[in-house]
XYZ file of C-alpha atoms in Angstrom:
772
model
C 66.687 91.846 105.567
C 64.177 93.706 103.412
C 67.063 94.993 101.265
C 68.431 91.448 100.928
C 65.065 90.174 99.717
C 64.824 93.051 97.242
C 68.282 92.295 95.878
C 67.359 88.631 95.363
C 64.307 89.414 93.200
C 64.130 88.746 89.471
C 66.055 91.355 87.422
C 63.804 94.123 86.126
C 64.181 93.334 82.442
C 60.649 94.559 81.777
C 61.749 98.141 82.507
C 63.661 98.361 79.227
C 61.889 100.898 77.060
C 62.220 99.038 73.760
C 64.200 96.554 71.741
C 66.265 99.452 70.376
C 67.813 100.080 73.816
C 68.775 96.412 74.054
C 70.353 96.544 70.583
C 72.278 99.720 71.478
C 73.748 98.003 74.549
C 74.919 95.088 72.412
C 76.429 97.458 69.832
C 78.275 99.497 72.491
C 79.720 96.369 74.091
C 80.782 95.057 70.673
C 82.494 98.357 69.917
C 84.302 98.349 73.284
C 85.512 94.787 72.688
C 86.855 95.839 69.259
C 88.744 98.734 70.860
C 90.225 96.429 73.524
C 91.318 93.924 70.904
C 92.897 96.693 68.835
C 95.031 97.901 71.734
C 96.016 94.366 72.710
C 97.009 93.484 69.146
C 98.909 96.733 68.693
C 100.772 96.273 71.982
C 101.528 92.652 71.151
C 103.089 93.681 67.821
C 104.981 96.582 69.339
C 106.380 94.576 72.256
C 107.131 91.570 70.076
C 109.184 93.608 67.617
C 110.983 95.911 70.099
C 113.754 97.181 70.063
C 113.071 97.108 66.315
C 109.680 98.187 64.997
C 107.206 97.169 62.343
C 108.368 100.214 60.358
C 111.831 98.626 60.105
C 110.226 95.642 58.399
C 108.324 97.873 55.985
C 111.470 99.861 55.196
C 113.465 96.686 54.447
C 110.779 95.294 52.166
C 110.456 98.636 50.373
C 114.213 98.954 49.806
C 114.509 95.401 48.455
C 111.508 95.905 46.172
C 112.959 99.139 44.735
C 116.344 97.489 44.203
C 114.853 94.488 42.425
C 112.573 96.541 40.206
C 115.214 99.191 39.486
C 117.660 96.634 38.062
C 120.668 98.967 38.467
C 124.183 97.764 37.714
C 125.170 98.074 41.368
C 122.469 95.714 42.608
C 122.286 93.232 39.715
C 124.534 90.624 41.446
C 122.214 90.745 44.461
C 119.096 90.590 42.265
C 120.468 87.561 40.473
C 120.786 85.694 43.743
C 117.386 86.837 44.972
C 115.641 85.743 41.762
C 116.718 82.166 42.478
C 114.371 82.134 45.457
C 111.024 81.885 43.551
C 111.816 78.266 42.727
C 112.186 77.493 46.414
C 109.069 79.494 47.298
C 106.949 77.577 44.762
C 106.066 80.729 42.820
C 104.629 79.856 39.363
C 106.971 80.604 36.452
C 104.355 82.701 34.676
C 104.029 85.077 37.627
C 104.640 88.776 36.662
C 108.047 90.156 37.588
C 106.575 92.898 39.787
C 104.576 90.439 41.890
C 107.508 88.040 42.012
C 109.818 90.844 43.216
C 107.349 91.910 45.895
C 106.975 88.361 47.228
C 110.738 87.776 47.286
C 111.322 91.182 48.914
C 108.716 90.436 51.581
C 110.225 87.038 52.437
C 113.854 88.191 52.417
C 112.976 91.420 54.230
C 111.137 89.480 56.907
C 114.102 87.140 57.422
C 116.536 90.058 57.643
C 114.141 91.804 60.028
C 114.076 88.768 62.355
C 117.873 88.589 62.293
C 118.094 92.306 63.102
C 115.447 92.018 65.820
C 117.099 89.197 67.708
C 120.577 90.600 67.179
C 119.524 93.937 68.696
C 117.606 92.226 71.502
C 120.481 89.982 72.567
C 122.970 92.803 72.128
C 120.846 95.044 74.346
C 120.489 92.311 76.961
C 124.256 91.914 76.982
C 124.779 95.665 77.275
C 122.262 95.944 80.127
C 124.150 93.248 82.041
C 127.026 95.713 82.413
C 127.014 97.314 85.873
C 130.134 99.465 85.843
C 128.005 102.614 85.414
C 126.500 102.096 88.857
C 129.854 102.403 90.606
C 130.670 105.702 88.874
C 129.252 109.141 89.489
C 127.365 110.626 86.496
C 129.716 113.618 86.311
C 132.921 111.541 86.449
C 132.066 108.575 84.251
C 134.847 106.775 82.424
C 135.064 106.865 78.631
C 134.136 103.175 78.501
C 130.915 103.828 80.419
C 130.064 106.816 78.210
C 130.616 104.650 75.129
C 128.456 101.927 76.680
C 125.663 104.459 77.286
C 125.800 105.602 73.670
C 125.588 101.987 72.482
C 122.576 101.331 74.699
C 120.849 104.384 73.224
C 121.650 103.304 69.670
C 120.597 99.673 70.099
C 117.444 100.531 72.078
C 114.258 101.184 70.204
C 112.517 104.535 70.274
C 109.356 105.277 72.297
C 109.105 101.955 74.151
C 105.692 101.076 75.570
C 105.182 99.959 79.162
C 106.372 96.366 78.678
C 108.575 96.762 75.589
C 111.840 96.436 77.504
C 110.891 93.239 79.341
C 112.373 90.817 76.779
C 115.658 92.690 76.736
C 116.218 92.714 80.490
C 118.919 90.349 81.766
C 117.998 87.571 84.188
C 119.117 87.893 87.782
C 122.330 85.927 88.391
C 122.670 83.389 91.191
C 125.607 84.302 93.467
C 128.118 81.599 94.326
C 127.773 79.807 97.653
C 131.228 80.961 98.728
C 130.383 84.634 98.089
C 127.072 84.454 99.954
C 128.473 82.646 103.002
C 131.446 85.003 103.158
C 129.145 88.053 103.080
C 126.812 86.478 105.631
C 129.563 85.890 108.174
C 130.943 89.354 107.501
C 127.511 90.900 108.225
C 127.025 88.915 111.445
C 130.545 89.411 112.787
C 129.870 92.840 114.429
C 126.900 91.416 116.387
C 128.839 88.720 118.282
C 131.951 88.518 120.433
C 134.705 86.716 118.602
C 135.220 84.244 121.440
C 131.536 83.577 122.113
C 130.135 80.063 121.677
C 127.345 81.355 119.452
C 129.753 82.962 116.988
C 131.965 79.866 116.858
C 128.873 77.728 116.302
C 127.730 79.939 113.395
C 131.161 79.723 111.733
C 131.312 75.952 112.209
C 127.808 75.401 110.843
C 128.562 77.607 107.824
C 131.678 75.588 107.061
C 129.832 72.275 107.389
C 126.967 73.548 105.215
C 129.373 74.599 102.473
C 131.111 71.213 102.497
C 127.978 69.081 102.623
C 124.617 70.311 101.352
C 125.283 73.735 99.840
C 126.522 72.754 96.389
C 123.755 70.200 95.877
C 121.153 72.898 96.581
C 123.073 75.393 94.448
C 122.978 73.098 91.420
C 119.202 72.851 91.629
C 118.959 76.627 91.987
C 121.206 77.159 88.970
C 119.022 74.780 86.968
C 115.934 76.807 87.914
C 117.651 80.060 86.954
C 118.171 78.696 83.426
C 114.516 77.956 82.672
C 112.668 80.444 84.872
C 112.504 84.192 84.330
C 113.706 84.877 87.874
C 115.125 82.285 90.245
C 113.529 83.683 93.409
C 110.614 86.071 92.755
C 107.840 83.459 92.436
C 108.960 81.753 95.662
C 109.232 85.091 97.423
C 105.650 86.003 96.539
C 104.298 82.585 97.476
C 106.202 81.662 100.640
C 106.902 85.068 102.199
C 103.728 86.955 101.321
C 100.916 84.594 100.375
C 101.792 81.951 102.955
C 102.150 84.527 105.723
C 99.432 83.779 108.281
C 99.634 87.001 110.289
C 97.049 89.791 109.904
C 97.728 92.084 106.928
C 97.532 95.477 108.695
C 100.810 96.423 110.405
C 102.506 93.127 109.416
C 102.293 93.330 105.619
C 100.327 96.264 104.198
C 101.933 99.700 104.009
C 100.623 103.244 103.605
C 101.395 106.294 101.462
C 100.528 109.859 102.460
C 99.557 112.828 100.278
C 101.347 116.199 100.097
C 102.815 117.505 103.337
C 100.852 120.779 103.474
C 99.374 121.574 100.060
C 95.769 120.639 99.222
C 94.046 121.508 95.931
C 90.670 121.571 97.711
C 89.331 121.170 101.225
C 86.183 119.331 100.119
C 86.345 115.596 100.726
C 84.142 114.592 97.807
C 86.008 116.806 95.318
C 89.461 115.608 96.422
C 88.351 111.974 96.429
C 86.694 112.257 93.028
C 89.776 113.829 91.502
C 92.117 111.192 92.974
C 89.823 108.409 91.762
C 89.702 109.964 88.295
C 93.497 110.293 88.115
C 93.957 106.689 89.266
C 91.539 105.520 86.566
C 93.527 107.475 83.974
C 96.686 105.810 85.275
C 94.946 102.444 84.938
C 93.996 103.268 81.369
C 97.638 104.073 80.602
C 98.620 100.671 82.005
C 95.879 98.814 80.123
C 96.876 100.452 76.837
C 100.579 100.194 77.736
C 101.014 103.912 77.141
C 102.597 104.549 80.537
C 106.243 105.438 79.968
C 108.591 102.767 81.359
C 110.963 104.031 84.033
C 114.557 104.613 82.999
C 117.521 105.145 85.316
C 119.616 108.079 84.103
C 117.223 108.203 81.122
C 118.978 105.170 79.670
C 118.689 101.962 81.723
C 115.202 100.369 81.853
C 113.797 98.627 84.911
C 111.275 95.794 85.079
C 107.667 97.020 84.900
C 105.914 93.669 85.436
C 104.522 94.656 88.853
C 102.200 97.225 87.241
C 100.004 94.477 85.764
C 98.164 93.821 89.054
C 97.947 97.267 90.641
C 94.208 97.504 89.952
C 91.330 95.008 90.120
C 93.344 92.666 92.342
C 92.383 91.114 95.677
C 94.244 88.814 98.038
C 91.925 85.881 98.777
C 92.508 84.218 102.180
C 93.219 80.507 102.387
C 93.722 78.097 105.236
C 97.360 77.376 104.334
C 98.146 80.037 101.751
C 96.391 82.935 100.053
C 95.874 83.501 96.333
C 95.817 86.651 94.219
C 92.587 87.182 92.301
C 93.010 89.551 89.356
C 89.971 90.555 87.300
C 90.194 91.324 83.600
C 89.742 94.942 82.584
C 86.554 94.137 80.692
C 84.922 92.741 83.842
C 86.073 95.308 86.400
C 84.353 98.641 85.820
C 83.392 99.761 89.324
C 84.674 100.989 92.666
C 83.478 100.105 96.154
C 82.993 102.959 98.626
C 82.761 102.617 102.406
C 81.006 105.294 104.468
C 79.979 104.908 108.140
C 79.381 101.171 107.868
C 77.603 101.243 104.501
C 79.280 99.927 101.340
C 78.340 101.024 97.831
C 79.180 100.001 94.290
C 79.675 102.859 91.831
C 80.172 102.331 88.103
C 82.915 104.670 86.905
C 82.489 104.191 83.146
C 79.628 105.623 81.092
C 77.663 103.708 78.484
C 80.283 104.676 75.868
C 83.001 102.936 77.880
C 84.678 106.222 78.869
C 85.842 107.098 82.377
C 83.348 109.238 84.248
C 84.547 112.800 84.611
C 85.664 113.829 88.079
C 82.687 116.180 88.511
C 80.300 113.242 88.007
C 82.255 111.017 90.402
C 81.986 113.863 92.942
C 78.181 113.834 92.568
C 78.082 110.078 93.173
C 80.268 110.388 96.268
C 78.145 113.191 97.651
C 75.031 111.044 97.130
C 76.741 108.243 99.092
C 77.606 110.560 101.990
C 74.063 111.905 102.136
C 72.561 108.427 101.979
C 74.904 106.837 104.532
C 74.613 109.711 107.003
C 70.817 109.542 106.848
C 70.696 105.800 107.562
C 73.057 105.386 110.490
C 70.680 103.141 112.425
C 69.396 101.087 109.500
C 71.970 98.309 109.937
C 73.547 96.582 112.922
C 76.983 97.340 114.332
C 78.189 93.979 113.048
C 77.173 94.772 109.475
C 78.955 98.121 109.729
C 82.185 96.311 110.657
C 82.434 93.572 108.005
C 85.823 94.877 106.694
C 87.315 94.030 110.110
C 87.404 90.389 108.989
C 90.176 91.242 106.499
C 92.383 92.412 109.365
C 92.621 89.173 111.368
C 94.748 86.023 111.030
C 94.433 84.619 107.526
C 93.247 81.067 108.430
C 90.468 82.477 110.622
C 89.278 84.859 107.908
C 89.464 82.043 105.334
C 87.179 79.851 107.458
C 84.646 82.643 108.035
C 84.707 83.474 104.326
C 84.063 79.860 103.352
C 81.272 79.434 105.921
C 79.469 82.756 105.577
C 80.275 84.210 102.138
C 80.031 81.231 99.774
C 76.387 81.512 98.781
C 73.493 83.899 98.471
C 73.529 87.645 98.852
C 76.769 87.599 100.864
C 78.620 85.950 97.980
C 77.146 88.446 95.518
C 78.245 91.424 97.630
C 81.669 89.910 98.284
C 82.161 89.344 94.548
C 81.441 93.025 93.945
C 84.080 94.047 96.498
C 86.732 91.622 95.277
C 86.211 92.484 91.599
C 86.331 96.256 92.186
C 89.106 98.325 90.608
C 89.943 99.630 94.081
C 88.166 100.613 97.283
C 87.495 104.041 98.776
C 86.959 104.892 102.450
C 85.175 108.204 103.059
C 86.075 108.638 106.697
C 83.962 111.012 108.784
C 86.611 112.311 111.232
C 89.714 114.392 110.492
C 93.263 113.338 111.294
C 95.058 116.689 111.320
C 98.668 115.835 112.211
C 101.073 113.595 110.320
C 101.227 110.846 112.945
C 97.513 110.314 113.568
C 96.764 110.438 109.832
C 99.543 107.974 109.056
C 98.332 105.564 111.732
C 94.805 105.608 110.300
C 96.174 105.005 106.806
C 98.166 102.061 108.147
C 95.428 100.258 110.075
C 92.242 102.360 110.095
C 89.812 102.184 112.988
C 89.368 98.424 112.890
C 86.319 98.319 110.617
C 86.580 100.633 107.615
C 89.402 99.331 105.353
C 89.230 96.232 103.152
C 92.854 95.177 103.688
C 92.695 92.366 101.102
C 92.278 94.902 98.297
C 95.350 95.821 96.276
C 94.619 99.510 96.762
C 92.500 101.480 99.242
C 92.030 105.231 98.809
C 91.270 106.786 102.213
C 90.083 110.386 102.525
C 89.095 112.703 105.378
C 86.523 115.509 105.682
C 89.140 118.265 105.423
C 90.373 116.973 102.059
C 93.390 115.045 103.301
C 93.953 111.587 101.811
C 96.309 108.641 101.495
C 96.629 105.018 100.418
C 96.685 101.640 102.119
C 98.360 99.057 99.877
C 98.512 95.280 99.947
C 102.112 94.153 99.533
C 102.207 90.710 97.913
C 101.741 91.717 94.253
C 103.988 94.806 94.114
C 106.445 96.860 96.140
C 106.125 100.418 97.373
C 107.841 102.212 94.425
C 105.080 101.031 92.073
C 102.266 102.457 94.211
C 104.391 105.525 94.936
C 104.504 106.090 91.162
C 100.696 106.033 91.107
C 100.471 108.438 94.053
C 103.038 110.764 92.462
C 101.064 110.798 89.210
C 98.002 112.112 91.058
C 99.926 114.585 93.202
C 101.712 115.973 90.142
C 98.384 116.595 88.422
C 97.003 118.239 91.574
C 100.051 120.426 92.143
C 100.685 121.643 88.606
C 97.239 121.697 87.015
C 94.828 122.060 89.994
C 92.538 119.618 88.121
C 89.703 122.001 87.254
C 88.589 123.167 90.700
C 86.731 126.469 91.046
C 87.497 129.061 93.721
C 85.329 127.249 96.271
C 87.059 123.915 95.696
C 84.425 122.092 93.651
C 84.712 121.015 90.029
C 83.846 123.483 87.336
C 80.825 122.390 85.301
C 81.579 121.606 81.678
C 79.398 121.196 78.614
C 80.231 117.484 78.378
C 77.287 115.296 79.334
C 77.701 111.737 80.574
C 75.100 109.218 81.636
C 75.730 107.381 84.895
C 73.734 105.273 87.307
C 73.026 105.773 90.994
C 75.320 103.921 93.424
C 74.202 100.461 94.473
C 74.220 99.764 98.202
C 75.679 96.375 99.094
C 73.523 94.188 101.324
C 74.601 91.414 103.649
C 72.774 88.614 105.409
C 73.858 88.738 109.030
C 73.700 85.423 110.915
C 74.511 85.039 114.608
C 77.744 83.183 113.827
C 78.831 85.892 111.382
C 78.017 88.653 113.859
C 80.083 86.869 116.524
C 83.024 86.478 114.127
C 82.886 90.168 113.154
C 82.766 91.278 116.790
C 85.785 89.099 117.600
C 87.633 90.362 114.514
C 87.035 93.996 115.389
C 88.329 93.364 118.907
C 91.484 91.731 117.528
C 92.160 94.499 115.005
C 91.526 97.204 117.615
C 93.994 95.580 120.025
C 96.643 95.476 117.287
C 95.981 99.123 116.429
C 96.339 100.182 120.062
C 99.653 98.333 120.231
C 101.216 100.415 117.450
C 103.266 103.482 118.315
C 103.749 105.469 115.095
C 105.408 108.856 114.814
C 105.858 110.870 111.596
C 107.941 114.055 111.648
C 109.646 116.506 109.341
C 113.314 117.339 109.827
C 113.968 120.757 108.250
C 117.384 121.739 109.575
C 118.985 120.390 106.398
C 118.513 117.771 103.699
C 120.567 115.893 101.147
C 122.168 119.128 99.937
C 124.402 119.318 103.000
C 125.181 115.588 102.857
C 126.299 115.822 99.244
C 128.403 118.885 100.038
C 130.309 116.622 102.433
C 130.766 114.106 99.590
C 128.666 111.478 101.391
C 125.800 109.448 99.937
C 122.543 110.733 101.548
C 121.199 107.207 102.038
C 124.430 106.008 103.656
C 124.527 109.158 105.828
C 121.011 108.445 107.133
C 121.807 104.789 107.744
C 124.806 105.764 109.872
C 122.602 108.216 111.777
C 120.164 105.361 112.444
C 123.013 103.183 113.745
C 124.147 105.949 116.075
C 120.592 106.505 117.289
C 119.856 102.850 117.964
C 123.131 102.433 119.832
C 122.285 105.531 121.882
C 118.745 104.178 122.440
C 119.465 100.510 123.224
C 123.165 100.470 124.084
C 123.930 97.743 121.543
C 123.983 96.930 117.848
C 121.161 95.095 116.098
C 120.683 93.372 112.764
C 119.457 96.072 110.371
C 117.472 95.616 107.172
C 117.384 98.123 104.346
C 115.341 97.347 101.261
C 116.989 97.621 97.839
C 115.312 97.081 94.490
C 116.494 94.476 91.961
C 114.281 95.642 89.090
C 117.277 96.000 86.786
C 116.622 92.296 86.215
C 113.575 90.611 84.719
C 110.841 90.187 87.377
C 113.194 91.536 90.035
C 111.655 92.881 93.240
C 113.845 93.574 96.277
C 116.827 92.347 98.222
C 118.412 93.298 101.531
C 121.233 95.636 102.418
C 122.648 94.702 105.831
C 123.539 98.086 107.253
C 125.524 96.875 110.270
C 129.128 96.346 109.190
C 132.470 96.251 110.937
C 133.099 99.740 109.583
C 129.778 101.127 110.854
C 130.253 99.694 114.348
C 133.801 101.065 114.450
C 132.454 104.510 113.574
C 129.664 104.315 116.186
C 132.078 103.331 118.955
C 134.473 106.082 117.946
C 131.644 108.624 117.820
C 130.872 108.093 121.502
C 134.552 107.919 122.442
C 135.601 111.293 123.855
C 139.249 110.484 123.224
C 138.741 110.327 119.463
C 139.305 113.505 117.480
C 136.690 114.991 115.187
C 138.817 114.223 112.142
C 139.130 110.564 113.139
C 135.356 110.316 113.528
C 134.755 111.935 110.150
C 137.239 109.595 108.474
C 135.513 106.560 109.977
C 132.089 107.963 109.009
C 133.083 108.401 105.368
C 134.655 104.977 105.265
C 131.496 103.350 106.706
C 129.330 105.263 104.229
C 131.458 104.137 101.290
C 131.122 100.512 102.372
C 127.363 100.911 102.774
C 127.010 102.524 99.352
C 128.955 99.660 97.776
C 126.723 97.136 99.531
C 123.626 98.928 98.230
C 124.933 98.809 94.680
C 125.827 95.149 95.085
C 122.293 94.401 96.255
C 120.839 96.116 93.172
C 123.184 93.929 91.098
C 121.885 90.680 92.602
C 124.901 90.180 94.856
C 123.122 90.427 98.217
C 122.758 87.619 100.723
C 119.195 87.130 101.811
C 117.266 86.213 98.658
C 119.940 83.667 97.771
C 119.791 82.101 101.244
C 116.000 82.075 101.062
C 116.011 80.326 97.686
C 118.505 77.734 98.969
C 116.221 77.116 101.949
C 113.196 76.583 99.678
C 115.196 74.058 97.623
C 116.292 72.241 100.788
C 112.694 71.931 101.983
C 111.587 70.767 98.551
C 114.277 68.069 98.534
C 113.339 66.942 102.028
C 116.398 68.264 103.868
C 116.227 69.932 107.279
C 118.980 72.538 107.196
C 119.352 74.123 110.638
C 122.029 76.521 109.405
C 119.800 78.099 106.759
C 116.825 78.170 109.109
C 118.841 79.976 111.787
C 120.374 82.415 109.297
C 116.933 83.386 107.984
C 115.184 83.676 111.350
C 117.558 86.071 113.125
C 115.158 88.965 113.857
C 115.476 92.258 112.000
C 115.415 94.537 115.023
C 115.814 97.640 112.892
C 113.906 97.482 109.587
C 114.447 100.489 107.321
C 113.525 101.672 103.847
C 114.060 104.794 101.780
C 110.918 105.932 99.971
C 111.223 106.707 96.239
C 110.681 110.241 94.994
C 110.395 111.983 91.632
C 109.846 108.915 89.456
C 108.036 111.208 86.996
C 110.164 113.691 85.054
C 107.444 116.377 85.112
C 106.959 116.284 88.897
C 107.508 119.601 90.733
C 111.157 120.384 91.442
C 111.877 119.285 95.021
C 114.463 122.034 95.444
C 112.240 124.865 94.213
C 111.220 126.937 97.231
C 107.761 127.445 95.704
C 107.000 123.724 95.895
C 108.138 122.958 99.458
C 104.528 122.569 100.667
C 103.849 120.136 97.825
C 106.511 117.644 98.919
C 105.171 114.263 100.009
C 106.248 112.812 103.389
C 106.242 109.340 101.830
C 104.829 106.348 103.660
C 105.643 103.695 106.185
C 105.070 100.256 107.670
C 104.972 98.413 110.960
C 107.978 97.009 112.847
C 109.208 93.610 111.643
C 110.317 92.557 115.129
C 108.169 93.025 118.227
C 111.121 94.499 120.122
C 112.384 96.622 117.246
C 111.571 99.608 115.051
C 110.259 100.114 111.557
C 111.828 103.227 110.026
C 111.075 104.652 106.608
C 112.348 107.957 105.332
C 111.816 110.293 102.415
C 114.603 112.500 101.009
C 112.503 114.960 98.991
C 115.159 117.566 98.305
C 118.107 119.566 99.557
C 116.298 121.224 102.458
C 114.368 118.652 104.483
C 113.738 115.016 105.371
C 110.680 113.057 106.527
C 110.792 110.110 108.922
C 108.235 107.461 109.913
C 109.089 105.442 113.052
C 106.898 102.577 114.289
C 107.197 100.231 117.260
C 105.041 98.194 119.660
C 103.714 99.812 122.850
C 103.571 96.365 124.478
C 107.378 96.162 124.306
C 108.961 98.011 127.227
C 112.268 98.705 125.499
C 110.874 100.638 122.518
C 109.504 104.165 122.256
C 108.947 105.749 118.847
C 108.813 109.337 120.143
C 112.067 108.919 122.049
C 113.747 107.265 119.068
C 112.618 110.086 116.773
C 113.900 112.785 119.152
C 117.223 111.002 119.517
C 117.467 110.623 115.745
C 116.979 114.341 115.202
C 119.585 115.103 117.886
C 121.960 112.767 116.058
C 121.446 114.666 112.788
C 122.209 117.959 114.501
C 125.366 116.535 116.106
C 126.588 114.977 112.845
C 126.208 118.332 111.097
C 128.180 120.046 113.842
C 130.860 117.363 113.611
C 131.264 117.712 109.846
C 131.176 121.521 109.912
C 133.842 121.619 112.605
C 136.440 120.373 110.119
C 135.397 122.418 107.078
């Protein structure tokens, strides 16, 4: 309580040395605001004129001015028409010819520039709506697709900034009701007996829905698609994420690991400081829009809107729904660090507005470790566990937050946490193997991760690290891009570490302030709530069975040699494994991105198909020949690959059904068919992790960089009686898998599933090699 009283005292303004220091602070802040306004204005002009540029306008005006002043025979008919314009522009008759020519050239050039700008923009949007390239292999593209690619290159502007391509992206189309219902029934058909009452009921309800309510809902959805930038994304964020009432860890947040074996240093403070510094550089690239937008095949842009809220964003709990609180760059200049129950604020910009160098961040982190380790008994166990509140049910946390953190020192400290750029956890115990480290990154120890924060950097004493990410504002590929940026810098440049693993001192001097320890006022009610929260989070942690392993017998190189898509190959292996494990088929979810469209996020690939189940049954049928099994495998993989491409093209089922359901609720209809279709549990939830989003990342197939490869990340199971499976395909030689399940469910076992999956991979290789 003494610290709380100290924090509440009058600010120590009298400690300023002189009026000059006060004036310098005002001048520095004025200069920083000018710099921010410059970048914003520049980016606004660049994005507003892309795919043209302001230089195109200058060139047009210059050419017209030269032509009018030159008065050559070739351009005299044009000049004669242009010189009529001064009368319409109210230019005085006595105005000099040079000035008159410049004014006319500027006006006409500007009009032509606008025509060119919008013509190129709409032409590019039309070109980007073409999807034929996706169904062709890069090496065997048709002449029409090659011509299309050349046209996209020509029409596109050069050196686009982060958000330049946004206005040229097509809007996601709304599938027809007939297409969606047909695909839905086709995806559910393998899960039911044809003569069963449940299957007949599903078919009947689908038919009645199509004849009665479907087209009325579809018309409303089409109307929304005309005036909104994306017909489903805002609803998806609000109703699926922000209105989810379950605890964030395991159920929503996901984790990302660092390199599999490589570490640039074994010192926790040095590794943490470097990662924090690289993330701040990445943030600066986003703020100034200098981060290169991602292009598929170096030609097709994807939506980059999700990058806006990566930093300085917090999910605020509410009784009925949460909200996302994003702090402006000018107001968010600090990080919050957790160490053994103590939380600290560290300013990461110097008085010139520049990012603190990594060596200085390392000094601040070391000071925090020394201070926290020397004051273990200075605060109560409840105060050490305040972050546990962010890991419980959202309505409960919202009530505690409103009751205990709305005023006084608690509100001040909470504001510091929620306005931070991101949070850091300096954990004091190592997690040496993949599985234990991944589990800590997913859900911590029940008291050390602020799960509401958009980004948590978690590090261990031996230098290992990873991320815990809140899911509502962005999907995993965005945060994977951030993680890859840091790992690329670590792997290729070693970031200025000396032989011992600390930062090399440089001649650059920066001024920085000592970390500020956050203080909390602990009431009996708050202490009781924290104790209950920690118990709840700990129980959920103990219920998670997470296994992470490396499969190094082969990678995508072998799969491609068999002319099979690696993703489809792995999905078929998962179907075989689950059938071997459970003796049945289950509804399977695979995430697919829809960022080819404006504000696109994800949609679902339903991996269980009639072709996949036919292959699985044949695989375990001893009477089937190896060639028959291989034929069925390739056929199932082709169907899966087509479904994946369709999902990327906005032709999947689930987001459309979800949007129709939202419209039905908004119009006051109770649609049992849609409710049932959307609530069938995803027993097997899967996702492929992105890799090599940065062109300069280490080559995954180079033998020298095998230790640098990242195992990816993972998530919890969607269904209590199912599995959550994520996988990374880092190169031709190996694969990484993350398998999660609930220990409270008797029918699931992550270790057994992983072992069976690896056996399946070995058997599939033997099967395919037997016919080579």
